[in-house]
mmCIF file of C-alpha atoms in Angstrom:
data_model
loop_
_atom_site.group_PDB
_atom_site.id
_atom_site.type_symbol
_atom_site.label_atom_id
_atom_site.label_comp_id
_atom_site.label_asym_id
_atom_site.label_seq_id
_atom_site.Cartn_x
_atom_site.Cartn_y
_atom_site.Cartn_z
ATOM 1 C CA MET A 1 56.944 106.747 95.929
ATOM 2 C CA THR A 2 58.866 108.338 98.783
ATOM 3 C CA ARG A 3 61.483 111.010 98.163
ATOM 4 C CA ALA A 4 64.276 108.731 99.399
ATOM 5 C CA SER A 5 63.384 105.852 97.116
ATOM 6 C CA ALA A 6 63.065 108.175 94.158
ATOM 7 C CA LEU A 7 66.582 109.481 94.716
ATOM 8 C CA PHE A 8 68.062 106.012 94.569
ATOM 9 C CA LEU A 9 66.550 105.394 91.127
ATOM 10 C CA ILE A 10 68.667 108.094 89.465
ATOM 11 C CA ASP A 11 70.644 106.610 86.587
ATOM 12 C CA SER A 12 69.691 103.083 87.615
ATOM 13 C CA SER A 13 70.034 101.928 84.012
ATOM 14 C CA ALA A 14 73.674 103.032 84.019
ATOM 15 C CA TRP A 15 74.703 101.091 87.122
ATOM 16 C CA ARG A 16 75.413 97.920 85.158
ATOM 17 C CA TRP A 17 78.367 99.787 83.646
ATOM 18 C CA VAL A 18 79.900 100.736 87.008
ATOM 19 C CA PRO A 19 82.428 97.872 87.326
ATOM 20 C CA LEU A 20 83.818 98.481 83.842
ATOM 21 C CA LEU A 21 83.739 102.267 83.787
ATOM 22 C CA ALA A 22 85.086 102.780 87.269
ATOM 23 C CA ALA A 23 88.086 100.676 86.380
ATOM 24 C CA LEU A 24 88.641 102.484 83.113
ATOM 25 C CA LEU A 25 88.156 106.004 84.362
ATOM 26 C CA LEU A 26 89.937 105.988 87.687
ATOM 27 C CA GLY A 27 93.074 104.022 86.961
ATOM 28 C CA GLY A 28 94.079 100.782 88.536
ATOM 29 C CA CYS A 29 96.025 97.557 88.487
ATOM 30 C CA SER A 30 95.441 94.159 86.959
ATOM 31 C CA THR A 31 93.747 92.524 89.944
ATOM 32 C CA LEU A 32 90.015 91.882 90.134
ATOM 33 C CA ASP A 33 90.133 92.975 93.774
ATOM 34 C CA TYR A 34 91.304 96.418 92.733
ATOM 35 C CA TYR A 35 88.571 96.705 90.099
ATOM 36 C CA ALA A 36 85.996 95.589 92.643
ATOM 37 C CA GLN A 37 86.885 98.347 95.110
ATOM 38 C CA LEU A 38 86.617 100.918 92.324
ATOM 39 C CA ALA A 39 83.206 99.601 91.366
ATOM 40 C CA ARG A 40 81.972 99.603 94.957
ATOM 41 C CA GLY A 41 83.250 103.103 95.568
ATOM 42 C CA GLN A 42 81.646 104.544 92.454
ATOM 43 C CA LEU A 43 78.368 102.766 93.147
ATOM 44 C CA GLU A 44 78.290 104.111 96.706
ATOM 45 C CA LEU A 45 78.805 107.579 95.293
ATOM 46 C CA LEU A 46 75.949 107.167 92.813
ATOM 47 C CA ARG A 47 73.621 105.952 95.537
ATOM 48 C CA ALA A 48 74.434 108.895 97.790
ATOM 49 C CA ARG A 49 73.441 111.553 95.237
ATOM 50 C CA GLN A 50 70.509 113.882 95.835
ATOM 51 C CA PRO A 51 69.202 116.681 93.581
ATOM 52 C CA VAL A 52 70.474 120.057 94.786
ATOM 53 C CA GLU A 53 67.198 121.804 94.031
ATOM 54 C CA ALA A 54 65.327 119.282 96.183
ATOM 55 C CA LEU A 55 67.703 119.916 99.061
ATOM 56 C CA LEU A 56 67.303 123.659 98.670
ATOM 57 C CA ALA A 57 63.515 123.260 98.808
ATOM 58 C CA ASP A 58 63.639 121.020 101.880
ATOM 59 C CA PRO A 59 63.135 122.995 105.152
ATOM 60 C CA ALA A 60 65.172 120.349 106.977
ATOM 61 C CA THR A 61 68.347 121.210 105.050
ATOM 62 C CA ALA A 62 70.841 122.945 107.316
ATOM 63 C CA ALA A 63 71.338 126.647 106.631
ATOM 64 C CA ALA A 64 75.090 126.303 106.095
ATOM 65 C CA LEU A 65 74.626 123.487 103.582
ATOM 66 C CA ARG A 66 71.843 125.405 101.834
ATOM 67 C CA GLU A 67 74.121 128.431 101.392
ATOM 68 C CA ARG A 68 76.950 126.400 99.856
ATOM 69 C CA LEU A 69 74.644 124.459 97.544
ATOM 70 C CA ALA A 70 72.962 127.651 96.354
ATOM 71 C CA LEU A 71 76.325 129.151 95.426
ATOM 72 C CA ALA A 72 77.384 125.963 93.637
ATOM 73 C CA LEU A 73 74.142 125.862 91.669
ATOM 74 C CA GLN A 74 74.631 129.469 90.559
ATOM 75 C CA ALA A 75 78.151 128.615 89.400
ATOM 76 C CA ARG A 76 76.836 125.525 87.629
ATOM 77 C CA ARG A 77 74.308 127.566 85.657
ATOM 78 C CA PHE A 78 76.946 130.166 84.813
ATOM 79 C CA ALA A 79 79.272 127.435 83.542
ATOM 80 C CA SER A 80 76.871 126.416 80.795
ATOM 81 C CA ALA A 81 75.244 129.778 80.071
ATOM 82 C CA ALA A 82 78.391 131.936 79.987
ATOM 83 C CA LEU A 83 81.285 129.512 79.443
ATOM 84 C CA GLY A 84 79.644 127.066 77.035
ATOM 85 C CA LEU A 85 80.411 124.051 79.222
ATOM 86 C CA PRO A 86 78.248 120.882 79.080
ATOM 87 C CA ASP A 87 74.662 121.440 80.216
ATOM 88 C CA ASN A 88 73.808 118.235 82.066
ATOM 89 C CA ARG A 89 73.042 117.068 85.598
ATOM 90 C CA SER A 90 76.657 117.010 86.775
ATOM 91 C CA TYR A 91 77.112 119.239 89.840
ATOM 92 C CA ARG A 92 73.357 119.669 90.075
ATOM 93 C CA LEU A 93 73.408 116.723 92.457
ATOM 94 C CA TYR A 94 74.955 116.437 95.926
ATOM 95 C CA ALA A 95 76.512 113.517 97.787
ATOM 96 C CA ASP A 96 77.860 113.308 101.314
ATOM 97 C CA VAL A 97 80.522 110.574 101.310
ATOM 98 C CA GLN A 98 81.108 110.887 105.076
ATOM 99 C CA ARG A 99 84.870 111.367 104.772
ATOM 100 C CA PRO A 100 87.299 114.234 104.048
ATOM 101 C CA TYR A 101 88.327 112.935 100.600
ATOM 102 C CA VAL A 102 86.328 111.068 98.010
ATOM 103 C CA LEU A 103 89.356 108.946 97.108
ATOM 104 C CA TRP A 104 93.124 108.772 97.474
ATOM 105 C CA ASN A 105 95.544 108.693 94.540
ATOM 106 C CA LEU A 106 98.735 106.681 94.831
ATOM 107 C CA PHE A 107 101.748 107.870 92.828
ATOM 108 C CA ALA A 108 104.913 105.797 92.408
ATOM 109 C CA THR A 109 108.333 106.103 90.787
ATOM 110 C CA ALA A 110 111.498 104.039 90.740
ATOM 111 C CA GLU A 111 114.009 105.003 93.429
ATOM 112 C CA PHE A 112 116.223 106.812 90.931
ATOM 113 C CA SER A 113 113.668 108.214 88.492
ATOM 114 C CA VAL A 114 111.240 111.129 88.272
ATOM 115 C CA GLU A 115 109.081 109.319 85.713
ATOM 116 C CA PRO A 116 105.783 107.912 87.025
ATOM 117 C CA GLU A 117 104.728 104.303 87.001
ATOM 118 C CA LEU A 118 101.942 104.517 84.399
ATOM 119 C CA HIS A 119 98.627 102.664 84.349
ATOM 120 C CA CYS A 120 96.841 102.562 80.992
ATOM 121 C CA PHE A 121 93.166 102.032 80.124
ATOM 122 C CA PRO A 122 91.026 102.353 76.986
ATOM 123 C CA VAL A 123 88.971 105.362 78.102
ATOM 124 C CA ALA A 124 91.234 107.440 80.322
ATOM 125 C CA GLY A 125 94.444 106.404 78.568
ATOM 126 C CA CYS A 126 97.627 106.288 80.639
ATOM 127 C CA VAL A 127 97.571 107.998 84.008
ATOM 128 C CA ALA A 128 100.274 108.450 86.628
ATOM 129 C CA TYR A 129 98.353 107.138 89.614
ATOM 130 C CA ARG A 130 95.978 104.541 91.011
ATOM 131 C CA GLY A 131 92.825 105.633 92.811
ATOM 132 C CA TYR A 132 91.464 104.095 96.018
ATOM 133 C CA TYR A 133 88.179 104.858 97.746
ATOM 134 C CA ARG A 134 89.573 103.868 101.135
ATOM 135 C CA GLN A 135 92.713 105.434 102.576
ATOM 136 C CA GLY A 136 93.718 102.166 104.217
ATOM 137 C CA ARG A 137 93.776 100.388 100.866
ATOM 138 C CA ALA A 138 95.947 103.137 99.373
ATOM 139 C CA ARG A 139 98.367 102.849 102.273
ATOM 140 C CA GLY A 140 98.513 99.087 101.946
ATOM 141 C CA ALA A 141 99.238 99.308 98.225
ATOM 142 C CA ALA A 142 101.910 101.938 98.888
ATOM 143 C CA ALA A 143 103.584 99.677 101.453
ATOM 144 C CA LEU A 144 103.804 96.873 98.894
ATOM 145 C CA LEU A 145 105.381 99.211 96.335
ATOM 146 C CA ARG A 146 107.888 100.537 98.854
ATOM 147 C CA HIS A 147 108.835 96.943 99.637
ATOM 148 C CA GLN A 148 109.700 96.636 95.928
ATOM 149 C CA GLY A 149 112.013 99.638 96.244
ATOM 150 C CA LEU A 150 109.732 102.290 94.737
ATOM 151 C CA ASP A 151 109.106 105.830 95.979
ATOM 152 C CA THR A 152 105.417 106.443 96.756
ATOM 153 C CA TYR A 153 103.135 109.348 97.578
ATOM 154 C CA ILE A 154 99.436 109.366 98.512
ATOM 155 C CA GLY A 155 97.339 112.455 97.840
ATOM 156 C CA GLY A 156 93.731 112.955 98.936
ATOM 157 C CA VAL A 157 91.272 113.881 96.171
ATOM 158 C CA GLU A 158 88.300 116.106 96.998
ATOM 159 C CA ALA A 159 86.651 116.007 93.558
ATOM 160 C CA TYR A 160 87.031 114.242 90.223
ATOM 161 C CA SER A 161 85.301 113.888 86.884
ATOM 162 C CA THR A 162 84.047 110.704 85.251
ATOM 163 C CA LEU A 163 84.346 112.533 81.895
ATOM 164 C CA GLY A 164 80.585 112.554 81.374
ATOM 165 C CA TRP A 165 79.986 108.825 81.874
ATOM 166 C CA PHE A 166 78.015 109.629 85.030
ATOM 167 C CA ASP A 167 76.331 112.727 86.444
ATOM 168 C CA ASP A 168 79.095 113.810 88.815
ATOM 169 C CA PRO A 169 77.829 115.252 92.099
ATOM 170 C CA LEU A 170 78.973 118.062 94.292
ATOM 171 C CA LEU A 171 80.593 116.451 97.313
ATOM 172 C CA ASN A 172 80.740 117.312 100.985
ATOM 173 C CA THR A 173 84.529 117.256 100.493
ATOM 174 C CA MET A 174 84.199 120.370 98.312
ATOM 175 C CA LEU A 175 81.896 122.505 100.440
ATOM 176 C CA ALA A 176 84.450 123.580 103.058
ATOM 177 C CA TRP A 177 86.418 125.408 100.369
ATOM 178 C CA SER A 178 86.328 129.153 99.834
ATOM 179 C CA ASP A 179 83.674 130.471 97.450
ATOM 180 C CA GLU A 180 86.378 131.109 94.881
ATOM 181 C CA ARG A 181 87.791 127.586 94.956
ATOM 182 C CA LEU A 182 84.381 125.903 94.923
ATOM 183 C CA VAL A 183 83.317 127.817 91.816
ATOM 184 C CA ALA A 184 86.671 127.281 90.106
ATOM 185 C CA VAL A 185 86.661 123.514 90.596
ATOM 186 C CA ILE A 186 83.160 123.198 89.132
ATOM 187 C CA PHE A 187 84.459 124.952 86.005
ATOM 188 C CA HIS A 188 87.605 122.782 85.979
ATOM 189 C CA GLU A 189 85.789 119.463 86.228
ATOM 190 C CA LEU A 190 83.190 120.401 83.615
ATOM 191 C CA ALA A 191 86.038 121.322 81.262
ATOM 192 C CA HIS A 192 87.157 117.682 81.451
ATOM 193 C CA GLN A 193 83.706 116.697 80.245
ATOM 194 C CA GLN A 194 83.986 119.234 77.423
ATOM 195 C CA LEU A 195 87.219 117.732 76.105
ATOM 196 C CA TYR A 196 89.565 114.951 77.155
ATOM 197 C CA VAL A 197 92.506 113.533 75.202
ATOM 198 C CA ALA A 198 93.721 110.081 76.175
ATOM 199 C CA ASP A 199 97.354 109.744 77.256
ATOM 200 C CA ASP A 200 98.031 113.494 77.635
ATOM 201 C CA THR A 201 97.548 114.517 81.247
ATOM 202 C CA ALA A 202 99.407 117.827 80.909
ATOM 203 C CA PHE A 203 97.197 118.848 77.967
ATOM 204 C CA ASN A 204 93.973 117.887 79.740
ATOM 205 C CA GLU A 205 94.834 119.506 83.050
ATOM 206 C CA SER A 206 96.264 122.677 81.515
ATOM 207 C CA PHE A 207 93.138 123.073 79.369
ATOM 208 C CA ALA A 208 90.852 122.580 82.378
ATOM 209 C CA SER A 209 93.006 124.939 84.450
ATOM 210 C CA PHE A 210 92.744 127.684 81.837
ATOM 211 C CA VAL A 211 88.954 127.266 81.696
ATOM 212 C CA GLU A 212 88.967 127.435 85.491
ATOM 213 C CA TYR A 213 91.076 130.620 85.658
ATOM 214 C CA GLU A 214 89.315 132.473 82.846
ATOM 215 C CA GLY A 215 85.916 131.231 83.948
ATOM 216 C CA LEU A 216 86.538 132.444 87.487
ATOM 217 C CA ARG A 217 87.662 135.823 86.171
ATOM 218 C CA GLN A 218 84.442 136.180 84.164
ATOM 219 C CA TRP A 219 82.331 134.926 87.079
ATOM 220 C CA ARG A 220 83.790 137.518 89.427
ATOM 221 C CA ALA A 221 83.407 140.292 86.862
ATOM 222 C CA ALA A 222 79.754 139.357 86.256
ATOM 223 C CA ARG A 223 79.081 139.555 89.989
ATOM 224 C CA GLY A 224 80.972 142.815 90.496
ATOM 225 C CA LEU A 225 83.666 141.166 92.607
ATOM 226 C CA ALA A 226 87.302 142.199 92.774
ATOM 227 C CA ALA A 227 89.864 140.347 90.688
ATOM 228 C CA VAL A 228 91.478 137.195 92.058
ATOM 229 C CA ASN A 229 94.293 137.791 94.553
ATOM 230 C CA ALA A 230 97.346 138.068 92.297
ATOM 231 C CA GLN A 231 99.750 137.592 95.195
ATOM 232 C CA SER A 232 98.337 134.178 96.022
ATOM 233 C CA GLU A 233 98.624 133.078 92.403
ATOM 234 C CA GLN A 234 102.177 134.397 92.190
ATOM 235 C CA GLN A 235 103.217 132.464 95.283
ATOM 236 C CA ARG A 236 101.717 129.271 93.916
ATOM 237 C CA ALA A 237 103.560 129.768 90.624
ATOM 238 C CA GLN A 238 106.846 130.483 92.389
ATOM 239 C CA PHE A 239 106.544 127.389 94.548
ATOM 240 C CA THR A 240 105.739 125.255 91.511
ATOM 241 C CA GLU A 241 108.835 126.618 89.755
ATOM 242 C CA LEU A 242 110.984 125.634 92.750
ATOM 243 C CA VAL A 243 109.661 122.079 92.722
ATOM 244 C CA LEU A 244 110.020 121.706 88.939
ATOM 245 C CA ALA A 245 113.606 122.981 89.084
ATOM 246 C CA SER A 246 114.367 120.412 91.769
ATOM 247 C CA ARG A 247 112.797 117.678 89.670
ATOM 248 C CA GLU A 248 114.960 118.584 86.688
ATOM 249 C CA ARG A 249 118.090 118.509 88.808
ATOM 250 C CA LEU A 250 117.080 115.062 90.046
ATOM 251 C CA ARG A 251 116.500 113.951 86.461
ATOM 252 C CA ALA A 252 120.051 114.995 85.597
ATOM 253 C CA LEU A 253 121.382 113.274 88.716
ATOM 254 C CA TYR A 254 119.685 109.972 87.884
ATOM 255 C CA ALA A 255 121.186 110.052 84.390
ATOM 256 C CA ARG A 256 124.684 109.862 85.916
ATOM 257 C CA ASP A 257 126.514 106.590 86.358
ATOM 258 C CA LEU A 258 126.853 106.605 90.151
ATOM 259 C CA PRO A 259 126.830 103.745 92.663
ATOM 260 C CA ALA A 260 123.520 103.405 94.498
ATOM 261 C CA PRO A 261 124.822 104.661 97.891
ATOM 262 C CA ALA A 262 126.270 107.795 96.285
ATOM 263 C CA MET A 263 123.048 108.320 94.337
ATOM 264 C CA ARG A 264 120.983 108.119 97.518
ATOM 265 C CA THR A 265 123.198 110.647 99.269
ATOM 266 C CA ALA A 266 122.962 113.066 96.349
ATOM 267 C CA LYS A 267 119.204 112.551 96.168
ATOM 268 C CA GLN A 268 118.700 113.515 99.792
ATOM 269 C CA ALA A 269 121.009 116.502 99.353
ATOM 270 C CA GLU A 270 118.774 117.742 96.535
ATOM 271 C CA PHE A 271 115.695 117.530 98.726
ATOM 272 C CA GLU A 272 117.479 119.510 101.420
ATOM 273 C CA ARG A 273 118.373 122.107 98.793
ATOM 274 C CA LEU A 274 114.690 122.329 97.833
ATOM 275 C CA ARG A 275 113.779 122.968 101.472
ATOM 276 C CA ARG A 276 116.446 125.680 101.785
ATOM 277 C CA ASP A 277 115.329 127.363 98.562
ATOM 278 C CA TYR A 278 111.747 127.379 99.783
ATOM 279 C CA ARG A 279 112.655 128.899 103.143
ATOM 280 C CA THR A 280 114.659 131.601 101.391
ATOM 281 C CA LEU A 281 111.744 132.409 99.083
ATOM 282 C CA ARG A 282 109.321 132.461 102.003
ATOM 283 C CA GLU A 283 111.405 134.829 104.096
ATOM 284 C CA ARG A 284 112.708 137.162 101.384
ATOM 285 C CA GLN A 285 109.662 137.506 99.135
ATOM 286 C CA TRP A 286 106.599 136.268 101.039
ATOM 287 C CA GLY A 287 107.149 138.083 104.311
ATOM 288 C CA GLY A 288 107.445 134.830 106.229
ATOM 289 C CA VAL A 289 104.041 133.525 105.144
ATOM 290 C CA GLY A 290 104.410 129.758 104.850
ATOM 291 C CA ARG A 291 101.609 128.463 102.650
ATOM 292 C CA TYR A 292 103.543 125.309 101.817
ATOM 293 C CA ASP A 293 105.372 124.658 105.078
ATOM 294 C CA ALA A 294 103.565 121.404 105.836
ATOM 295 C CA TRP A 295 104.268 120.011 102.372
ATOM 296 C CA ILE A 296 107.942 120.976 102.282
ATOM 297 C CA GLU A 297 108.731 119.842 105.827
ATOM 298 C CA GLY A 298 107.121 116.450 105.338
ATOM 299 C CA PRO A 299 108.958 113.466 103.814
ATOM 300 C CA LEU A 300 110.158 114.183 100.276
ATOM 301 C CA ASN A 301 110.738 111.688 97.479
ATOM 302 C CA ASN A 302 110.445 111.434 93.705
ATOM 303 C CA ALA A 303 106.765 110.454 93.733
ATOM 304 C CA LYS A 304 105.748 113.494 95.773
ATOM 305 C CA LEU A 305 106.998 115.737 92.954
ATOM 306 C CA LEU A 306 104.923 114.066 90.237
ATOM 307 C CA PRO A 307 101.741 116.175 90.360
ATOM 308 C CA PHE A 308 103.612 119.441 89.821
ATOM 309 C CA GLY A 309 103.549 120.968 86.361
ATOM 310 C CA LEU A 310 100.651 118.882 85.067
ATOM 311 C CA TYR A 311 98.055 121.565 85.800
ATOM 312 C CA ASP A 312 99.976 124.581 84.535
ATOM 313 C CA ARG A 313 102.353 123.636 81.761
ATOM 314 C CA TRP A 314 100.249 124.728 78.787
ATOM 315 C CA VAL A 315 98.033 127.370 80.402
ATOM 316 C CA PRO A 316 99.857 130.224 78.557
ATOM 317 C CA ALA A 317 99.269 128.398 75.261
ATOM 318 C CA PHE A 318 95.539 128.110 75.913
ATOM 319 C CA ALA A 319 95.409 131.746 76.993
ATOM 320 C CA ARG A 320 96.969 132.730 73.659
ATOM 321 C CA LEU A 321 94.488 130.553 71.782
ATOM 322 C CA PHE A 322 91.578 132.111 73.661
ATOM 323 C CA GLY A 323 92.826 135.548 72.694
ATOM 324 C CA GLU A 324 93.125 134.554 69.029
ATOM 325 C CA VAL A 325 89.410 133.717 68.879
ATOM 326 C CA GLY A 326 88.458 136.943 70.646
ATOM 327 C CA GLY A 327 87.292 135.216 73.800
ATOM 328 C CA ASP A 328 84.604 133.227 71.979
ATOM 329 C CA TRP A 329 84.140 130.044 74.015
ATOM 330 C CA PRO A 330 82.619 127.784 71.308
ATOM 331 C CA ALA A 331 85.334 128.826 68.843
ATOM 332 C CA PHE A 332 87.961 128.226 71.525
ATOM 333 C CA TYR A 333 86.675 124.711 72.203
ATOM 334 C CA ARG A 334 86.729 123.916 68.487
ATOM 335 C CA ARG A 335 90.345 125.031 68.237
ATOM 336 C CA VAL A 336 91.304 123.017 71.311
ATOM 337 C CA ALA A 337 89.572 119.966 69.851
ATOM 338 C CA LEU A 338 91.724 120.317 66.730
ATOM 339 C CA LEU A 339 94.808 120.344 68.922
ATOM 340 C CA GLY A 340 93.558 117.188 70.567
ATOM 341 C CA GLU A 341 93.360 115.438 67.210
ATOM 342 C CA LEU A 342 97.051 116.002 66.473
ATOM 343 C CA SER A 343 99.730 113.426 67.152
ATOM 344 C CA PRO A 344 101.443 113.914 70.532
ATOM 345 C CA GLU A 345 104.528 115.332 68.823
ATOM 346 C CA LYS A 346 102.577 117.774 66.624
ATOM 347 C CA ARG A 347 100.381 118.760 69.566
ATOM 348 C CA SER A 348 103.415 119.585 71.683
ATOM 349 C CA GLU A 349 104.906 121.634 68.863
ATOM 350 C CA ALA A 350 101.674 123.570 68.412
ATOM 351 C CA LEU A 351 101.366 124.262 72.121
ATOM 352 C CA GLN A 352 104.960 125.441 72.298
ATOM 353 C CA ALA A 353 104.315 127.798 69.386
ATOM 354 C CA LEU A 354 101.203 129.159 71.065
ATOM 355 C CA ALA A 355 103.011 129.689 74.345
ATOM 356 C CA ALA A 356 105.856 131.494 72.559
ATOM 357 C CA ALA A 357 103.352 133.610 70.641
ATOM 358 C CA GLY A 358 101.727 134.568 73.907
ATOM 359 C CA GLN A 359 105.073 135.813 75.191
ATOM 360 C CA ASN A 360 106.052 137.930 72.205
ATOM 361 C CA ARG A 361 102.536 138.574 70.820
ATOM 362 C CA SER A 362 103.817 138.450 67.265
ATOM 363 C CA SER A 363 103.597 134.867 66.060
ATOM 364 C CA ALA A 364 100.892 133.529 63.785
ATOM 365 C CA PRO A 365 98.265 131.075 65.131
ATOM 366 C CA ALA A 366 99.632 127.591 65.638
ATOM 367 C CA VAL A 367 96.384 125.824 64.716
ATOM 368 C CA GLN A 368 93.881 126.966 62.125
ATOM 369 C CA PRO A 369 90.129 126.652 62.794
#
């Protein structure tokens, strides 16, 4: 059997589940055409996978690719050995999808709302987007939604997790990142395989983000590297706060009983305020460094604000929980799993208590092991 044919036999018994699982895991609409493109995209990804170790052993592998894959494999081993994350073949495989993003997510809101149009499925629960493996299809779907009067935003996705249903590969879309970001995203995506709670995106993403941040800190310490650039993290947090404040002002605006023309004028005024606030922050505190210039100067609408806050909201709560178990990863995951079993209301209360305890360092644990 040739090497190429052997590679294509990986997980062949699982391929019969592709049409169903791709639809469930990646979000979608009610049309068979949409499900079909998800199935085709996931199947193409599965077929493109190659074992990283085989590529590293192949003299024909380009030096630059070999270097990136070697780093990723080291991070992958560290993830399971040091962070207690799932020990499987995910991110021990590589796939070149021949494009800059593996898929494109389409977000949508009503014209006068900051709440997402949700799409719900048995495995992933309700998510705030629809995924497309071809940018043209995402743009076409967005045009149809705009024709219905909705705000839309398309964001390219460089990596995603199938929550353990498949062995997720490293992608060419990931390898241009800095060492730090490549390692961090491997930790983040494996955290989704460790634990995922349906219908609670903020919980899932905040949990994975904490694992990413703490995992990266431990990775750098183990390798004798300096701590992560605090200034970069502070700027990201400050920008997120600006966007979230704008979103809350829009929420209050849309709750008012105004005629549509007046509402549109006020809406655009809020986006201009967001741009002014950003420019002020950039000039007064960042020394003119414009990390987010392209984003802020591009078209702004409700849908473009949706992703903000999902990845960070409960990170302080998870940091507090990690401290309560003395930095023991298995114990931490057990405590997080207990949180996941709570009702949405009780879970939110527990997370709020943990976050508050992290601020004053005096409260009792919110969830008992």
